[in-house]
CSV table of C-alpha atoms in Angstrom, one decimal:
chain,number,residue,atom,x,y,z
A,132,MET,CA,0.0,0.0,0.1
A,133,SER,CA,1.4,3.4,-0.9
A,134,PHE,CA,0.4,6.5,-0.1
A,135,SER,CA,0.8,10.3,-2.2
A,136,LEU,CA,0.1,13.6,-0.8
A,137,ALA,CA,-1.6,16.0,-3.0
A,138,GLN,CA,-0.5,19.0,-1.0
A,139,PRO,CA,2.5,19.7,1.1
A,140,VAL,CA,2.2,18.9,4.8
A,141,GLU,CA,3.3,21.5,7.1
A,142,VAL,CA,4.3,20.5,10.7
A,143,THR,CA,4.6,23.2,13.2
A,144,LEU,CA,6.9,21.8,16.3
A,145,THR,CA,6.1,23.8,19.6
A,146,ALA,CA,7.2,23.7,23.1
A,147,ASP,CA,4.5,21.3,23.8
A,148,ASN,CA,6.7,18.9,21.6
A,149,ASN,CA,9.3,18.8,24.4
A,150,LEU,CA,11.9,19.6,21.7
A,151,ARG,CA,15.0,21.2,23.4
A,152,PRO,CA,18.1,22.4,21.9
A,153,GLU,CA,20.5,19.8,23.3
A,154,MET,CA,18.8,17.4,21.1
A,155,PHE,CA,20.2,19.3,18.2
A,156,PRO,CA,23.9,19.2,18.5
A,157,ALA,CA,25.9,21.6,16.3
A,158,VAL,CA,26.6,19.9,12.9
A,159,ASN,CA,30.0,20.4,11.5
A,160,VAL,CA,30.0,20.4,7.9
A,161,GLN,CA,32.8,20.0,5.6
A,162,THR,CA,33.3,20.0,1.9
A,163,ALA,CA,34.1,16.4,0.2
A,164,GLN,CA,37.2,18.2,-0.7
A,165,GLN,CA,38.1,19.0,3.0
A,166,VAL,CA,37.9,15.4,4.0
A,167,GLY,CA,39.4,14.0,1.0
A,168,ILE,CA,36.6,12.7,-0.8
A,169,ALA,CA,37.0,13.1,-4.5
A,170,ARG,CA,34.0,14.3,-6.3
A,171,VAL,CA,33.2,14.1,-9.9
A,172,GLY,CA,34.3,17.5,-11.6
A,173,ASP,CA,36.7,18.3,-8.7
A,174,ASN,CA,40.1,19.0,-10.7
A,175,GLN,CA,43.4,18.5,-9.0
A,176,THR,CA,45.3,21.7,-9.6
A,177,VAL,CA,49.2,21.2,-9.3
A,178,THR,CA,50.8,24.8,-9.3
A,179,MET,CA,54.3,24.8,-10.7
A,180,GLU,CA,57.4,26.8,-9.4
A,181,PRO,CA,59.3,27.7,-12.7
A,182,SER,CA,62.6,26.3,-13.0
A,183,ALA,CA,65.9,28.4,-13.0
B,99,MET,CA,63.3,16.5,-5.3
B,100,ALA,CA,63.2,20.1,-6.7
B,101,ASN,CA,62.7,21.8,-9.9
B,102,PHE,CA,65.9,21.9,-12.4
B,103,THR,CA,67.0,22.3,-16.0
B,104,PHE,CA,68.5,19.4,-17.3
B,105,ASN,CA,72.5,20.1,-17.9
B,106,VAL,CA,72.1,19.4,-21.7
B,107,ALA,CA,69.5,22.1,-21.9
B,108,LEU,CA,71.4,24.8,-19.7
B,109,GLY,CA,71.3,28.2,-21.4
B,110,ARG,CA,69.1,27.0,-24.1
B,111,GLU,CA,66.0,26.8,-22.7
B,112,THR,CA,64.9,30.1,-24.2
B,113,GLU,CA,66.1,29.4,-27.7
B,114,PHE,CA,63.7,26.0,-27.6
B,115,HIS,CA,60.8,27.9,-26.8
B,116,ASN,CA,61.4,30.5,-29.3
B,117,ARG,CA,62.0,27.6,-31.9
B,118,VAL,CA,58.5,26.1,-31.2
B,119,ASP,CA,57.0,29.6,-30.9
B,120,ASN,CA,58.1,30.8,-34.2
B,121,ASN,CA,57.4,27.1,-35.7
B,122,ASP,CA,61.1,26.9,-36.8
B,123,PRO,CA,61.3,24.1,-37.7
B,124,ALA,CA,57.9,23.7,-38.9
B,125,ASN,CA,57.5,20.3,-36.6
B,126,SER,CA,58.9,21.5,-33.8
B,127,ALA,CA,57.4,21.0,-30.4
B,128,LEU,CA,57.4,21.1,-26.7
B,129,ILE,CA,56.8,17.6,-25.3
B,130,LEU,CA,55.2,17.0,-21.5
B,131,MET,CA,56.0,14.0,-20.3
B,132,VAL,CA,54.9,12.7,-16.4
B,133,LEU,CA,57.4,10.5,-14.5
B,134,SER,CA,55.8,7.8,-11.9
B,135,ALA,CA,56.6,8.2,-8.5
B,136,ALA,CA,57.0,4.3,-8.6
B,137,THR,CA,60.4,4.3,-10.1
B,138,ILE,CA,62.1,7.5,-10.6
B,139,GLU,CA,65.9,8.3,-10.3
B,140,SER,CA,67.3,11.3,-8.1
B,141,ASP,CA,67.3,14.8,-9.4
B,142,SER,CA,71.2,15.0,-9.6
B,143,THR,CA,71.1,11.6,-11.6
B,144,LEU,CA,68.2,12.9,-13.9
B,145,LYS,CA,69.5,16.1,-15.0
B,146,ASP,CA,72.5,14.2,-16.6
B,147,TYR,CA,70.4,12.8,-19.0
B,148,ASP,CA,70.2,14.2,-22.6
B,149,THR,CA,67.1,12.5,-24.1
B,150,PHE,CA,63.8,11.2,-22.9
B,151,ALA,CA,64.8,7.9,-24.0
B,152,ALA,CA,68.0,8.1,-21.5
B,153,ILE,CA,65.5,9.4,-18.8
B,154,LEU,CA,63.3,6.3,-19.4
B,155,ALA,CA,66.0,3.8,-19.4
B,156,ILE,CA,65.1,3.4,-15.6
B,157,SER,CA,62.6,5.8,-14.5
B,158,LEU,CA,59.2,5.2,-15.4
B,159,GLU,CA,56.6,7.3,-17.2
B,160,VAL,CA,52.9,7.1,-15.9
B,161,THR,CA,50.6,4.5,-17.4
B,162,ASN,CA,47.3,6.1,-15.9
B,163,ALA,CA,44.2,5.3,-18.0
B,164,GLY,CA,43.8,8.8,-19.6
B,165,TYR,CA,47.0,10.1,-19.5
B,166,ALA,CA,49.0,10.8,-22.8
B,167,ARG,CA,51.9,12.9,-23.4
B,168,LYS,CA,51.2,16.8,-24.5
B,169,THR,CA,52.4,18.1,-27.6
B,170,LEU,CA,52.5,21.8,-27.7
B,171,THR,CA,53.3,23.5,-30.9
B,172,ASP,CA,53.3,27.1,-32.0
B,173,ALA,CA,49.8,27.3,-31.5
B,174,ASP,CA,49.7,26.3,-28.1
B,175,ILE,CA,52.5,28.6,-26.6
B,176,GLY,CA,53.1,32.3,-26.4
B,177,PRO,CA,56.4,34.4,-26.9
B,178,TYR,CA,59.0,34.7,-24.1
B,179,THR,CA,59.2,37.7,-22.2
B,180,VAL,CA,61.8,40.0,-21.1
B,181,ASP,CA,61.9,41.7,-18.0
B,182,ASP,CA,64.7,44.4,-17.8
B,183,SER,CA,63.9,45.1,-14.2
B,184,THR,CA,64.7,41.8,-13.2
B,185,ASN,CA,67.0,41.0,-16.0
B,186,SER,CA,65.3,37.8,-16.6
B,187,ILE,CA,63.5,36.0,-19.4
B,188,THR,CA,60.3,34.1,-18.5
B,189,LEU,CA,58.9,31.3,-20.8
B,190,PRO,CA,55.3,31.3,-20.3
B,191,LEU,CA,53.0,28.4,-20.4
B,192,ALA,CA,49.1,28.1,-20.2
B,193,ASN,CA,47.5,25.7,-17.8
B,194,GLN,CA,47.8,22.3,-19.0
B,195,THR,CA,44.9,20.0,-18.3
B,196,PHE,CA,45.2,16.1,-18.1
B,197,ALA,CA,41.7,15.2,-18.4
B,198,ALA,CA,39.8,12.2,-16.5
B,199,ILE,CA,43.1,10.6,-15.0
B,200,VAL,CA,42.4,7.3,-13.6
B,201,ALA,CA,43.9,5.9,-10.4
B,202,GLY,CA,47.3,4.0,-10.9
B,203,ASN,CA,50.6,5.7,-10.7
B,204,SER,CA,51.2,8.7,-8.5
B,205,TRP,CA,52.6,11.5,-10.5
B,206,SER,CA,56.1,12.5,-9.3
B,207,LYS,CA,57.5,15.1,-11.9
B,208,LEU,CA,56.8,16.7,-15.2
B,209,VAL,CA,59.6,16.8,-17.8
B,210,ILE,CA,59.3,19.6,-20.4
B,211,GLY,CA,61.3,18.5,-23.5
B,212,TYR,CA,62.1,19.9,-26.9
B,213,ASP,CA,61.4,18.0,-30.1
B,214,SER,CA,62.4,19.5,-33.4
B,215,ASP,CA,60.8,17.2,-35.4
B,216,THR,CA,57.7,15.4,-34.1
B,217,THR,CA,57.0,13.3,-37.4
B,218,GLY,CA,60.1,11.4,-37.1
B,219,GLY,CA,61.2,12.1,-33.8
B,220,THR,CA,61.6,9.4,-31.3
B,221,ASP,CA,62.6,9.7,-27.6
B,222,ALA,CA,66.1,9.4,-28.5
B,223,ASN,CA,65.6,12.9,-30.2
B,224,ILE,CA,63.6,14.7,-27.4
B,225,VAL,CA,65.8,16.8,-25.4
B,226,PRO,CA,64.7,17.2,-21.9
B,227,VAL,CA,64.9,21.1,-20.8
B,228,VAL,CA,63.4,21.4,-17.5
B,229,ALA,CA,61.7,19.3,-15.0
B,230,GLN,CA,59.4,20.2,-12.1
B,231,ASP,CA,58.0,18.4,-9.1
B,232,LEU,CA,54.2,17.6,-9.5
B,233,PHE,CA,53.5,17.9,-5.7
B,234,ILE,CA,50.3,18.5,-3.8
B,235,ASP,CA,51.1,19.8,-0.2
B,236,GLY,CA,54.3,18.2,-0.5
B,237,VAL,CA,53.6,14.7,-2.0
B,238,ALA,CA,53.3,13.2,-5.3
B,239,THR,CA,50.0,13.8,-7.2
B,240,VAL,CA,47.5,10.9,-6.6
B,241,PRO,CA,45.1,10.7,-9.4
B,242,ASN,CA,41.6,10.1,-8.7
B,243,GLY,CA,39.6,10.1,-11.9
B,244,ASN,CA,39.1,13.8,-12.2
B,245,ASN,CA,41.3,16.1,-14.3
B,246,ILE,CA,44.7,17.2,-13.3
B,247,ILE,CA,45.5,20.9,-14.0
B,248,VAL,CA,49.2,22.0,-14.0
B,249,ALA,CA,49.4,25.5,-13.6
B,250,PHE,CA,52.4,27.8,-14.4
B,251,PRO,CA,51.4,31.2,-13.0
B,252,LEU,CA,54.9,32.5,-13.1
B,253,GLY,CA,55.9,30.6,-16.3
B,254,TYR,CA,57.7,27.2,-16.6
B,255,CYS,CA,61.1,28.7,-16.6
B,256,VAL,CA,62.8,31.9,-15.7
B,257,ALA,CA,66.3,32.5,-17.2
B,258,SER,CA,68.6,35.0,-15.7
């Protein structure tokens, strides 16, 4: 059985839901590049020093 | 590891570049070759070699899927520039993109050589001019399937 919603459902959270800030620890977002994960389209750029 | 001019090309870098830029001889070109970190001799040994063939007698060229040497003709390079304030000549080169290089060999060094005749030339006829480390954060570049762009913001050689 499946359901589909014709209209977006809006959910409003209130204090009555007992949601506290500590339930949502800060999220540390890093880019894929920062954590060393290569993504399609990430170029690896090597900058050269001129020979002398 | 460092950047250096091969002994055979000392004092000749600008003229090699100028030859290609002026299309004289017509089939001259700069050849870009990448050496693998897997087997590579020391800088002091490499700089003694006079041809690409001599370099590759022991050191290995990378074999990553997607890799091919670059052949740059007069249409691909610009003229050298003279700086009278620093008493030097800079040999420019646009960014070189090696597209979609698959993992395999780590890239240790780029060798730029001069081929006077690309139609009949062999590695025994290509004169190595300069070699430069292909390092990112101090280590050999590890291909991961994406493009590798080699940038030369200050040119590939400064003669003074």
